[in-house]
Coordinates of C-alpha atoms in Angstrom, one line a residue:
Chain A
M19 CA 24.4 257.7 92.2
K20 CA 26.1 254.9 94.1
T21 CA 26.8 252.9 91.0
S22 CA 28.4 255.8 89.1
A23 CA 30.6 256.4 92.1
N24 CA 31.6 252.8 92.0
V25 CA 32.4 253.0 88.3
L26 CA 34.5 256.1 88.9
S27 CA 36.6 254.5 91.6
N28 CA 37.0 251.4 89.4
I29 CA 38.4 253.6 86.7
K30 CA 40.7 255.2 89.1
L31 CA 41.9 251.8 90.5
E32 CA 42.4 250.6 87.0
N33 CA 44.4 253.7 86.1
K34 CA 46.5 253.3 89.2
F35 CA 47.1 249.6 88.2
I36 CA 48.2 250.6 84.7
F37 CA 50.4 253.4 86.1
F38 CA 52.0 250.9 88.4
I39 CA 52.6 248.3 85.7
K40 CA 53.9 250.9 83.3
N41 CA 56.4 252.0 85.9
I42 CA 57.6 248.5 86.5
I43 CA 58.1 247.8 82.8
M44 CA 59.9 251.1 82.1
W45 CA 62.2 250.8 85.1
C46 CA 63.0 247.2 84.1
I47 CA 63.9 248.4 80.6
A48 CA 66.1 251.2 82.0
L49 CA 67.9 248.8 84.4
T50 CA 68.4 246.3 81.6
L51 CA 70.0 249.1 79.5
L52 CA 72.3 249.8 82.5
M53 CA 73.2 246.1 83.1
P54 CA 76.6 246.3 81.3
L55 CA 77.5 249.2 83.6
F56 CA 76.5 247.3 86.7
W57 CA 78.6 244.4 85.5
M58 CA 81.5 246.8 85.2
L59 CA 81.0 248.2 88.6
S60 CA 80.8 244.8 90.2
A61 CA 83.8 243.4 88.3
S62 CA 85.9 246.4 89.5
F63 CA 85.5 245.1 93.1
K64 CA 86.5 241.5 92.3
R65 CA 89.9 240.0 92.8
D66 CA 90.9 238.5 89.5
N67 CA 89.7 237.3 86.1
I68 CA 88.6 234.0 87.4
E69 CA 86.2 235.6 89.8
V70 CA 85.0 238.1 87.1
F71 CA 84.1 235.4 84.6
S72 CA 82.8 232.8 87.0
F73 CA 79.3 231.7 86.2
P74 CA 76.5 232.3 87.3
I75 CA 77.3 236.0 87.5
K76 CA 77.8 237.2 91.0
W77 CA 76.5 240.8 90.9
I78 CA 77.6 241.4 94.4
P79 CA 81.2 240.2 94.9
E80 CA 81.7 237.8 97.8
N81 CA 84.7 239.6 99.2
P82 CA 84.6 243.0 97.6
T83 CA 88.1 244.5 97.4
L84 CA 89.5 247.9 96.5
D85 CA 92.8 246.3 95.3
S86 CA 92.1 247.2 91.6
Y87 CA 91.7 250.8 92.5
Y88 CA 95.0 250.8 94.4
F89 CA 96.7 249.0 91.6
L90 CA 95.4 251.6 89.1
F91 CA 97.2 254.4 90.9
K92 CA 100.3 252.5 91.8
P93 CA 103.4 253.7 89.8
N94 CA 103.6 251.6 86.7
P95 CA 105.8 251.7 83.7
V96 CA 103.2 252.1 81.0
V97 CA 100.8 254.8 82.2
N98 CA 100.4 257.2 85.0
I99 CA 96.6 257.3 85.7
S100 CA 96.6 260.2 88.1
Q101 CA 98.5 262.3 85.6
S102 CA 96.1 261.2 82.8
F103 CA 93.2 262.4 85.0
M104 CA 94.8 265.7 85.5
N105 CA 95.4 266.0 81.8
S106 CA 91.8 265.2 81.0
I107 CA 90.5 267.7 83.6
L108 CA 92.9 270.4 82.2
V109 CA 91.9 269.8 78.6
V110 CA 88.2 269.9 79.5
L111 CA 88.5 273.1 81.5
I112 CA 90.5 274.9 78.9
I113 CA 88.1 273.9 76.1
S114 CA 85.0 274.7 78.1
V115 CA 86.1 278.2 79.0
A116 CA 87.7 279.1 75.6
S117 CA 85.0 277.6 73.4
F118 CA 82.4 279.4 75.4
F119 CA 83.9 282.7 74.4
T120 CA 84.7 281.9 70.8
C121 CA 81.3 280.4 70.2
V122 CA 79.3 283.0 72.0
F123 CA 81.2 285.8 70.2
A124 CA 80.7 284.2 66.8
A125 CA 77.0 283.4 67.5
Y126 CA 76.5 287.1 68.5
A127 CA 78.2 288.3 65.3
F128 CA 76.1 286.0 63.1
S129 CA 72.8 286.9 64.8
R130 CA 73.0 290.5 66.1
M131 CA 75.8 292.3 64.2
E132 CA 75.7 293.7 60.7
F133 CA 78.7 293.2 58.5
V134 CA 79.4 292.5 54.9
G135 CA 79.1 288.9 53.9
R136 CA 77.7 287.8 57.2
D137 CA 75.1 285.4 55.8
V138 CA 77.3 283.8 53.2
I139 CA 80.0 283.2 55.8
F140 CA 77.4 281.7 58.1
I141 CA 76.4 279.2 55.3
F142 CA 80.0 278.1 55.2
V143 CA 79.9 277.5 58.9
I144 CA 76.8 275.4 58.6
I145 CA 78.1 273.4 55.7
S146 CA 81.3 272.6 57.6
M147 CA 79.2 270.7 60.1
A148 CA 78.6 268.0 57.5
V149 CA 82.3 267.4 57.3
P150 CA 83.3 265.4 60.4
P151 CA 86.8 266.1 61.8
E152 CA 87.1 262.4 62.2
L153 CA 87.5 262.2 58.4
L154 CA 90.1 264.9 58.1
I155 CA 92.8 263.2 60.0
V156 CA 95.4 263.5 57.3
P157 CA 95.2 267.2 56.6
H158 CA 94.9 267.8 60.4
F159 CA 98.0 265.8 60.9
V160 CA 99.9 268.0 58.5
T161 CA 98.4 271.3 59.9
Y162 CA 99.2 270.3 63.5
S163 CA 102.7 269.3 62.6
M164 CA 103.2 272.7 60.9
M165 CA 101.9 274.4 64.0
G166 CA 104.3 272.3 66.1
V167 CA 101.6 271.2 68.5
V168 CA 101.7 267.4 67.9
D169 CA 102.3 265.6 71.2
T170 CA 101.2 268.5 73.3
L171 CA 97.8 268.9 75.1
A172 CA 97.2 272.0 72.9
V173 CA 96.5 269.7 69.9
L174 CA 93.4 268.4 71.6
C175 CA 92.1 271.9 72.3
I176 CA 92.5 273.6 68.9
G177 CA 89.6 272.0 67.1
P178 CA 86.9 272.4 69.7
I179 CA 87.9 276.0 70.4
F180 CA 88.5 277.4 67.0
A181 CA 86.4 275.2 64.7
N182 CA 83.2 274.7 66.6
A183 CA 80.5 275.1 64.0
F184 CA 78.0 273.1 66.2
G185 CA 78.4 275.4 69.2
T186 CA 78.2 278.5 67.0
F187 CA 75.1 277.3 65.2
L188 CA 73.3 276.1 68.3
I189 CA 73.9 279.3 70.3
R190 CA 73.2 281.5 67.3
Q191 CA 69.8 279.9 66.8
T192 CA 68.9 280.7 70.5
F193 CA 70.2 284.3 70.2
L194 CA 67.9 284.8 67.2
G195 CA 65.0 283.8 69.3
I196 CA 65.6 286.6 71.8
P197 CA 63.2 289.5 71.1
K198 CA 64.9 292.3 69.2
S199 CA 63.2 294.9 71.4
I200 CA 65.2 293.8 74.5
I201 CA 68.4 294.3 72.6
E202 CA 67.3 297.6 71.0
S203 CA 66.4 299.1 74.4
A204 CA 69.8 298.1 75.7
K205 CA 71.5 299.9 72.8
M206 CA 69.3 302.9 73.4
D207 CA 70.8 303.1 76.8
G208 CA 74.2 303.2 75.2
A209 CA 75.3 299.7 76.1
S210 CA 78.3 298.4 74.0
H211 CA 78.3 295.1 72.2
L212 CA 80.1 293.4 75.0
T213 CA 77.7 294.7 77.7
T214 CA 74.7 293.7 75.7
L215 CA 76.1 290.3 75.0
F216 CA 77.2 289.4 78.5
R217 CA 74.6 291.3 80.6
I218 CA 71.5 290.6 78.5
I219 CA 71.8 288.0 75.8
V220 CA 74.0 285.3 77.5
P221 CA 71.8 285.1 80.6
L222 CA 68.7 284.7 78.5
A223 CA 70.4 281.9 76.5
K224 CA 71.6 280.2 79.7
E225 CA 69.9 276.8 79.0
T226 CA 71.3 276.4 75.5
I227 CA 74.8 277.4 76.5
I228 CA 74.8 275.0 79.4
T229 CA 73.5 272.2 77.2
F230 CA 76.2 273.0 74.7
L231 CA 78.9 272.9 77.3
L232 CA 77.5 269.7 78.8
L233 CA 77.5 267.9 75.4
Q234 CA 80.9 269.2 74.7
F235 CA 82.2 268.2 78.1
T236 CA 81.1 264.6 77.3
W237 CA 82.7 264.7 73.8
V238 CA 86.0 266.1 75.1
W239 CA 86.2 263.9 78.2
N240 CA 85.5 260.8 76.1
N241 CA 87.6 261.8 73.2
Y242 CA 89.7 258.7 72.3
M243 CA 90.6 259.4 68.6
G244 CA 92.4 262.7 69.3
P245 CA 94.9 261.4 71.8
L246 CA 95.3 258.2 69.8
L247 CA 96.3 260.2 66.7
W248 CA 98.3 263.1 68.2
I249 CA 99.7 262.1 71.6
K250 CA 102.7 259.9 71.8
S251 CA 104.3 260.5 75.2
S252 CA 102.6 258.7 78.1
D253 CA 102.7 261.7 80.4
K254 CA 100.3 263.5 78.1
Y255 CA 97.7 260.7 77.8
T256 CA 94.1 261.5 78.7
I257 CA 92.0 259.0 80.5
P258 CA 90.4 257.0 77.6
L259 CA 93.8 256.4 75.9
A260 CA 95.4 255.7 79.3
I261 CA 92.9 252.9 79.9
K262 CA 93.4 251.4 76.5
I263 CA 97.2 251.4 76.8
L264 CA 96.9 250.0 80.2
Q265 CA 94.9 247.1 78.9
E266 CA 97.2 246.5 75.9
L267 CA 100.6 246.8 77.5
S268 CA 100.3 245.9 81.2
D269 CA 99.4 242.7 83.0
A270 CA 96.5 244.4 84.6
G271 CA 93.5 242.1 84.9
T272 CA 89.9 242.8 84.0
P273 CA 89.1 244.1 87.5
V274 CA 91.7 246.9 87.1
I275 CA 90.6 247.8 83.6
M276 CA 87.0 248.0 84.9
A277 CA 88.1 250.1 87.9
G278 CA 89.7 252.5 85.4
S279 CA 86.5 252.5 83.4
V280 CA 84.4 253.2 86.5
L281 CA 86.6 256.2 87.4
S282 CA 86.4 257.5 83.9
I283 CA 82.6 257.3 83.8
V284 CA 81.7 258.6 87.3
P285 CA 82.6 262.3 86.7
I286 CA 80.6 262.4 83.5
I287 CA 77.6 260.9 85.1
L288 CA 77.8 263.3 88.1
I289 CA 78.1 266.3 85.7
F290 CA 75.2 265.1 83.6
I291 CA 72.9 264.6 86.6
T292 CA 73.9 268.0 88.0
F293 CA 73.0 269.8 84.8
Q294 CA 70.3 267.4 83.5
K295 CA 67.6 270.0 84.3
Y296 CA 69.0 272.5 81.8
F297 CA 69.6 269.8 79.2
E298 CA 66.0 268.5 79.5
K299 CA 64.6 272.0 79.2
S300 CA 66.5 272.8 76.0
V301 CA 66.1 269.4 74.4
I302 CA 62.7 268.2 75.6
S303 CA 60.6 271.3 76.0
A304 CA 62.0 273.0 72.9
G305 CA 62.2 269.9 70.8
V306 CA 64.2 269.7 67.7
K307 CA 62.5 271.4 64.9
G308 CA 63.5 270.0 61.5
Chain B
M19 CA 82.3 310.5 55.9
V20 CA 81.3 309.9 59.5
K21 CA 78.7 307.4 58.3
Y22 CA 81.2 305.6 56.1
E23 CA 83.6 305.4 59.0
S24 CA 81.0 304.0 61.4
K25 CA 80.0 301.4 58.8
L26 CA 83.6 300.3 58.4
K27 CA 83.9 300.1 62.2
A28 CA 80.7 298.0 62.4
N29 CA 82.1 295.7 59.7
L30 CA 85.4 295.4 61.5
K31 CA 83.7 294.6 64.8
G32 CA 81.6 291.9 63.1
Y33 CA 84.7 290.2 61.7
L34 CA 86.6 290.6 64.9
F35 CA 83.8 288.9 66.9
S36 CA 83.5 286.0 64.5
L37 CA 87.2 285.8 63.6
P38 CA 88.2 282.9 65.9
Q39 CA 85.6 280.6 64.5
I40 CA 86.0 281.8 60.9
A41 CA 89.8 281.3 61.0
G42 CA 89.6 277.9 62.6
I43 CA 86.9 276.6 60.3
S44 CA 88.6 277.9 57.2
I45 CA 91.9 276.4 58.2
L46 CA 90.9 273.1 59.7
V47 CA 87.9 272.3 57.6
Y48 CA 88.0 274.1 54.2
A49 CA 91.8 274.4 53.7
G50 CA 91.9 270.8 55.1
I51 CA 89.6 269.5 52.5
L52 CA 91.5 271.2 49.6
F53 CA 94.8 270.0 50.9
M54 CA 93.3 266.5 51.2
V55 CA 92.0 266.5 47.7
F56 CA 95.5 267.7 46.6
L57 CA 97.3 265.0 48.5
S58 CA 95.0 262.3 47.1
F59 CA 96.6 262.8 43.7
T60 CA 100.1 262.6 45.0
N61 CA 102.5 260.1 46.5
W62 CA 103.4 262.3 49.5
S63 CA 104.3 260.5 52.7
F64 CA 105.5 262.0 55.9
Y65 CA 109.0 260.4 55.6
G66 CA 111.0 263.5 55.4
G67 CA 108.8 265.5 57.7
L68 CA 107.2 268.5 56.2
D69 CA 109.3 268.3 53.0
F70 CA 107.4 268.7 49.8
S71 CA 110.5 268.5 47.4
D72 CA 110.0 265.0 46.0
I73 CA 106.3 265.1 45.8
K74 CA 105.0 263.3 42.7
F75 CA 101.7 263.6 40.9
M76 CA 100.1 260.2 40.7
G77 CA 96.9 260.9 38.8
L78 CA 94.1 258.6 39.9
K79 CA 96.5 255.8 41.1
N80 CA 95.6 256.3 44.8
Y81 CA 91.9 256.0 44.0
Q82 CA 92.5 252.9 41.9
Y83 CA 94.6 251.4 44.7
I84 CA 91.8 252.0 47.2
L85 CA 89.0 250.6 44.9
E86 CA 91.0 247.5 44.3
D87 CA 91.7 246.8 47.9
D88 CA 89.8 243.9 49.5
K89 CA 89.5 245.8 52.7
F90 CA 87.6 248.5 50.9
V91 CA 85.0 246.0 49.9
S92 CA 84.6 244.9 53.5
A93 CA 84.3 248.5 54.5
I94 CA 81.5 249.1 52.0
I95 CA 79.7 246.0 53.3
T96 CA 80.1 246.9 57.0
N97 CA 79.3 250.6 56.5
S98 CA 76.3 249.9 54.3
F99 CA 75.0 247.4 56.9
L100 CA 75.3 250.0 59.7
V101 CA 73.7 252.7 57.6
L102 CA 70.8 250.4 56.5
M103 CA 70.2 249.7 60.2
V104 CA 69.8 253.4 61.1
P105 CA 66.0 253.4 60.5
V106 CA 65.8 250.5 63.0
T107 CA 67.6 252.6 65.5
A108 CA 65.3 255.5 64.8
F109 CA 62.3 253.3 65.3
C110 CA 63.5 251.8 68.5
S111 CA 64.3 255.3 69.9
L112 CA 60.8 256.4 68.9
V113 CA 59.2 253.5 70.6
L114 CA 61.2 254.1 73.8
G115 CA 60.6 257.9 73.6
S116 CA 56.8 257.3 73.3
A117 CA 56.8 254.9 76.2
M118 CA 58.7 257.4 78.3
N119 CA 56.5 260.3 77.3
S120 CA 54.3 260.3 80.4
K121 CA 54.4 260.5 84.1
F122 CA 56.7 258.1 86.0
I123 CA 57.9 257.6 89.5
Y124 CA 61.2 259.4 89.8
E125 CA 61.1 260.4 86.2
R126 CA 64.3 262.3 86.2
G127 CA 66.2 259.2 87.3
L128 CA 64.5 257.1 84.7
R129 CA 65.6 259.6 82.0
A130 CA 69.1 259.7 83.3
A131 CA 69.3 255.9 83.3
I132 CA 68.3 255.8 79.6
F133 CA 70.7 258.5 78.7
I134 CA 73.8 257.3 80.6
P135 CA 75.0 254.7 78.0
N136 CA 75.4 257.7 75.6
I137 CA 77.8 259.6 77.7
C138 CA 80.1 256.9 78.8
N139 CA 83.5 256.9 77.2
I140 CA 83.9 254.5 74.4
V141 CA 87.0 252.8 75.6
A142 CA 85.2 251.8 78.8
I143 CA 82.2 250.6 76.8
V144 CA 84.3 248.5 74.5
M145 CA 86.1 247.0 77.5
I146 CA 82.8 246.0 79.0
W147 CA 81.4 244.8 75.6
S148 CA 84.4 242.7 74.8
A149 CA 84.3 241.1 78.2
L150 CA 80.6 240.4 78.0
F151 CA 81.1 238.8 74.6
H152 CA 84.4 237.2 75.4
T153 CA 85.2 234.2 73.0
R154 CA 85.5 231.6 75.8
L155 CA 84.3 233.3 79.0
S156 CA 81.3 235.3 77.9
P157 CA 78.8 235.8 80.7
I158 CA 76.1 236.3 78.0
S159 CA 76.9 232.8 76.6
G160 CA 76.6 231.5 80.2
I161 CA 73.1 233.0 80.5
M162 CA 72.1 231.6 77.1
Q163 CA 73.4 228.1 78.0
S164 CA 71.5 228.1 81.3
L165 CA 68.3 229.0 79.3
G166 CA 69.0 226.0 77.1
M167 CA 70.2 228.0 74.0
E168 CA 73.2 227.4 72.0
P169 CA 75.3 230.6 72.2
P170 CA 77.2 231.6 69.0
I171 CA 80.9 232.3 69.1
W172 CA 80.8 236.0 69.3
F173 CA 83.0 237.9 66.8
A174 CA 83.9 234.6 65.1
T175 CA 82.1 235.3 61.8
P176 CA 81.9 238.6 59.9
W177 CA 78.2 238.9 60.4
N178 CA 78.3 238.1 64.1
A179 CA 80.9 240.8 64.5
R180 CA 78.9 243.3 62.5
I181 CA 75.7 242.6 64.5
L182 CA 77.6 243.1 67.7
I183 CA 79.0 246.5 66.4
Y184 CA 75.4 247.5 65.5
L185 CA 74.1 246.4 68.9
M186 CA 76.7 248.5 70.7
N187 CA 75.8 251.5 68.5
L188 CA 72.1 251.0 69.2
W189 CA 72.7 250.7 72.9
R190 CA 74.7 253.9 72.9
A191 CA 72.4 255.9 70.6
I192 CA 68.9 254.9 71.7
G193 CA 68.9 257.0 74.9
F194 CA 70.0 260.2 73.1
F195 CA 67.5 259.9 70.3
A196 CA 64.7 258.9 72.7
F197 CA 65.3 262.2 74.4
I198 CA 65.0 264.0 71.1
Y199 CA 61.8 262.2 70.3
I200 CA 60.3 263.0 73.7
G201 CA 60.8 266.7 72.7
A202 CA 59.0 266.1 69.4
L203 CA 56.2 264.1 71.0
N204 CA 55.5 266.9 73.5
A205 CA 54.9 269.2 70.6
I206 CA 52.1 267.1 69.2
P207 CA 48.7 268.6 70.2
T208 CA 46.8 266.2 72.4
H209 CA 43.5 267.0 70.8
L210 CA 44.6 265.0 67.8
Y211 CA 44.8 261.9 69.9
E212 CA 41.6 262.6 71.7
A213 CA 39.7 263.0 68.4
A214 CA 41.2 259.8 67.1
K215 CA 40.2 258.0 70.4
V216 CA 36.6 259.3 69.9
E217 CA 36.6 257.8 66.4
G218 CA 37.7 254.5 67.9
A219 CA 41.3 254.4 66.7
G220 CA 43.4 251.9 68.8
T221 CA 46.8 252.5 70.2
M222 CA 48.5 251.0 67.1
T223 CA 46.5 253.0 64.7
R224 CA 47.1 256.2 66.6
F225 CA 50.9 255.5 66.7
F226 CA 51.1 254.8 62.9
K227 CA 48.5 257.4 61.8
I228 CA 49.3 260.3 64.1
T229 CA 52.6 259.9 65.9
L230 CA 54.8 258.6 63.1
P231 CA 53.9 261.3 60.5
L232 CA 54.0 264.1 63.0
V233 CA 57.5 263.3 64.3
S234 CA 58.9 262.8 60.8
P235 CA 61.0 266.0 60.9
T236 CA 62.7 264.5 64.0
T237 CA 63.1 261.2 62.3
L238 CA 64.8 263.0 59.4
F239 CA 67.2 264.6 61.9
V240 CA 67.8 261.3 63.6
I241 CA 68.5 259.4 60.4
I242 CA 70.9 262.1 59.1
T243 CA 72.7 262.4 62.4
E244 CA 73.1 258.7 63.0
S245 CA 74.1 257.9 59.3
L246 CA 76.8 260.5 59.6
N247 CA 77.8 259.0 63.0
T248 CA 78.3 255.6 61.4
L249 CA 80.6 257.2 58.8
K250 CA 82.6 259.2 61.3
H251 CA 82.7 257.1 64.5
W252 CA 85.3 254.7 63.3
A253 CA 87.2 254.5 66.6
P254 CA 84.6 252.4 68.4
V255 CA 84.5 249.9 65.6
M256 CA 88.3 249.7 65.5
L257 CA 88.5 249.3 69.3
L258 CA 85.9 246.6 69.3
T259 CA 87.0 244.3 66.5
D260 CA 90.2 245.9 65.1
G261 CA 88.8 245.0 61.7
G262 CA 88.4 241.3 62.4
P263 CA 87.7 238.6 61.8
G264 CA 90.1 238.8 58.9
H265 CA 89.4 242.3 57.7
S266 CA 85.7 242.0 57.4
T267 CA 84.7 244.7 59.9
Y268 CA 86.8 247.6 58.6
V269 CA 84.8 250.7 58.2
F270 CA 85.9 253.6 56.0
G271 CA 87.4 255.6 58.9
S272 CA 89.4 252.8 60.4
L273 CA 90.7 251.9 57.0
M274 CA 91.7 255.5 56.5
Y275 CA 93.5 255.5 59.8
K276 CA 95.3 252.2 59.0
F277 CA 96.5 253.5 55.7
A278 CA 97.8 256.8 57.1
F279 CA 99.1 255.8 60.6
G280 CA 98.3 252.1 61.1
G281 CA 100.9 250.2 63.1
N282 CA 104.2 249.6 61.2
A283 CA 102.7 250.2 57.8
I284 CA 104.0 252.8 55.5
Q285 CA 102.4 256.2 56.0
D286 CA 100.4 256.2 52.8
L287 CA 98.9 259.6 53.1
G288 CA 97.9 259.7 49.5
A289 CA 95.8 256.6 49.6
S290 CA 94.3 257.6 52.9
S291 CA 93.4 261.0 51.5
A292 CA 91.8 259.4 48.4
L293 CA 89.6 257.3 50.7
A294 CA 88.8 260.3 52.9
V295 CA 87.8 262.4 49.8
M296 CA 85.3 259.6 48.8
V297 CA 83.9 259.3 52.3
V298 CA 83.5 263.1 52.7
A299 CA 81.7 263.2 49.3
L300 CA 79.5 260.3 50.5
A301 CA 78.6 262.2 53.7
G302 CA 77.7 265.2 51.6
I303 CA 75.5 263.0 49.4
I304 CA 73.7 261.4 52.4
T305 CA 72.9 264.8 53.9
T306 CA 71.7 266.4 50.7
T307 CA 69.6 263.5 49.5
N308 CA 67.9 263.3 52.8
W309 CA 67.2 267.0 52.6
K310 CA 66.0 266.7 49.0
I311 CA 63.7 263.7 49.5
Q312 CA 62.3 265.0 52.7
D313 CA 59.1 266.5 51.2
K314 CA 58.2 262.9 50.1
W315 CA 57.9 261.7 53.6
V316 CA 58.5 264.5 56.1
N317 CA 55.4 266.3 57.3
Y318 CA 56.0 269.8 58.6
S319 CA 52.4 270.8 59.1

């Protein structure tokens, strides 16, 4: 009796030890992956390039200073960082709200409405996902010129709002998983399409929709190619382009560039951590099937 | 009559609901592709604005021009290298995903930490990456020297540059795909592992005999997604190396950009379209072959 108890506690101890070691290893891996970001953070508080590149690396600056952050927002001839931030926020907000409606409507039509040619059209929607917009820059250039939207913020919004096959597909798949009986009973009660959609279906697909908006938020916020191609005037730059232009055309040192990078990354990390719960639920618990 | 009307109404409602997406996708994707194919056979440039009056039909000249360009050969090498490395990315993500698929202290924080490189904006990442691998001042070189290793001159040779591009891609992608793999791993019934354990299979055997085959649908997804990413995400590569050294690290996309809009060069929209047509075709081929050959190695049971 005594011996078996000993064995048991030994196993427990061993498990605890393994658990402990596993944690240390995984956290080391995670922190190593984040090392470049720590380097960026620390560089943004340093005074100049000499301090940034001095070796051995000083992870904690000796005399941390906020000068780079002040410099960033000081009026400067090449870019206006605070304006760029406003532009980025504006574009992200417009796209999030508008694409929510266009994608949810299309997803509902392709999953819960009957109309001629529905499934054929949907196949075209799916196939379009294999054609990345990054490869269609020439025709888009012509289309956007014809629409007269080049060098306005609207040019950044059109694609994600009106040609969002990914969002349509993702949300449609979730809508399909909602039991028909729930929708039928709503229809019995005389609910219109809009009521059914926003009162019953959208709340049930909350996790997928939030995941979609979260992923899209990161894509739009980080979009560098769009502004690079279509935006020419500096008062319409979004954050990624503004940082790039600042690095190319001004005498800002590495600390300033890193300060800009920190400010461009912080919002996205905060948003991600806030909504991580939903993201994990829809990616991890559901898994990707095929 | 009433029935006919209500059917018409239902149809109209369906089109109305899906119209914004259908219109956008038709114009931006499908009309775009057709227009691009058309342009690829012409000499049209944007000189006179939207004026199509002196457009000339060039036959296959644009394609010939692209195929004979040295930069195109570099793009083939760099792109092929990046695509061939995709299975390595998938494997690393799977290993990371399996390692993370259990209980941890402050698990949510750990998962966020792994995922964060994926959501940082690429300009910031490239700024960090270029500073870390700076030609003269690289902190990484400093660390290597202090460990008694001879650091290479980063970005000095084509292969160094390509490997650094790949490492940046890997660093950004691994967290995202590890997440996807955790989902797939959760779906594997635990009794399979227990049965294997009873039969005395070691960790390695279990990984290669159970995990690997059972997550193969996810691996297919990862490989298709990441291969397409290497074709379409040309901005990171262009930001990091600007095609250098020489023009060895051009990828199809950045070459396309250079032809059409690059610097002070002529806006050669025809050549750029010809290249884009070939790359879009390639993207289609990668996707369909992967779907076609999947029953050879993907296990859905």
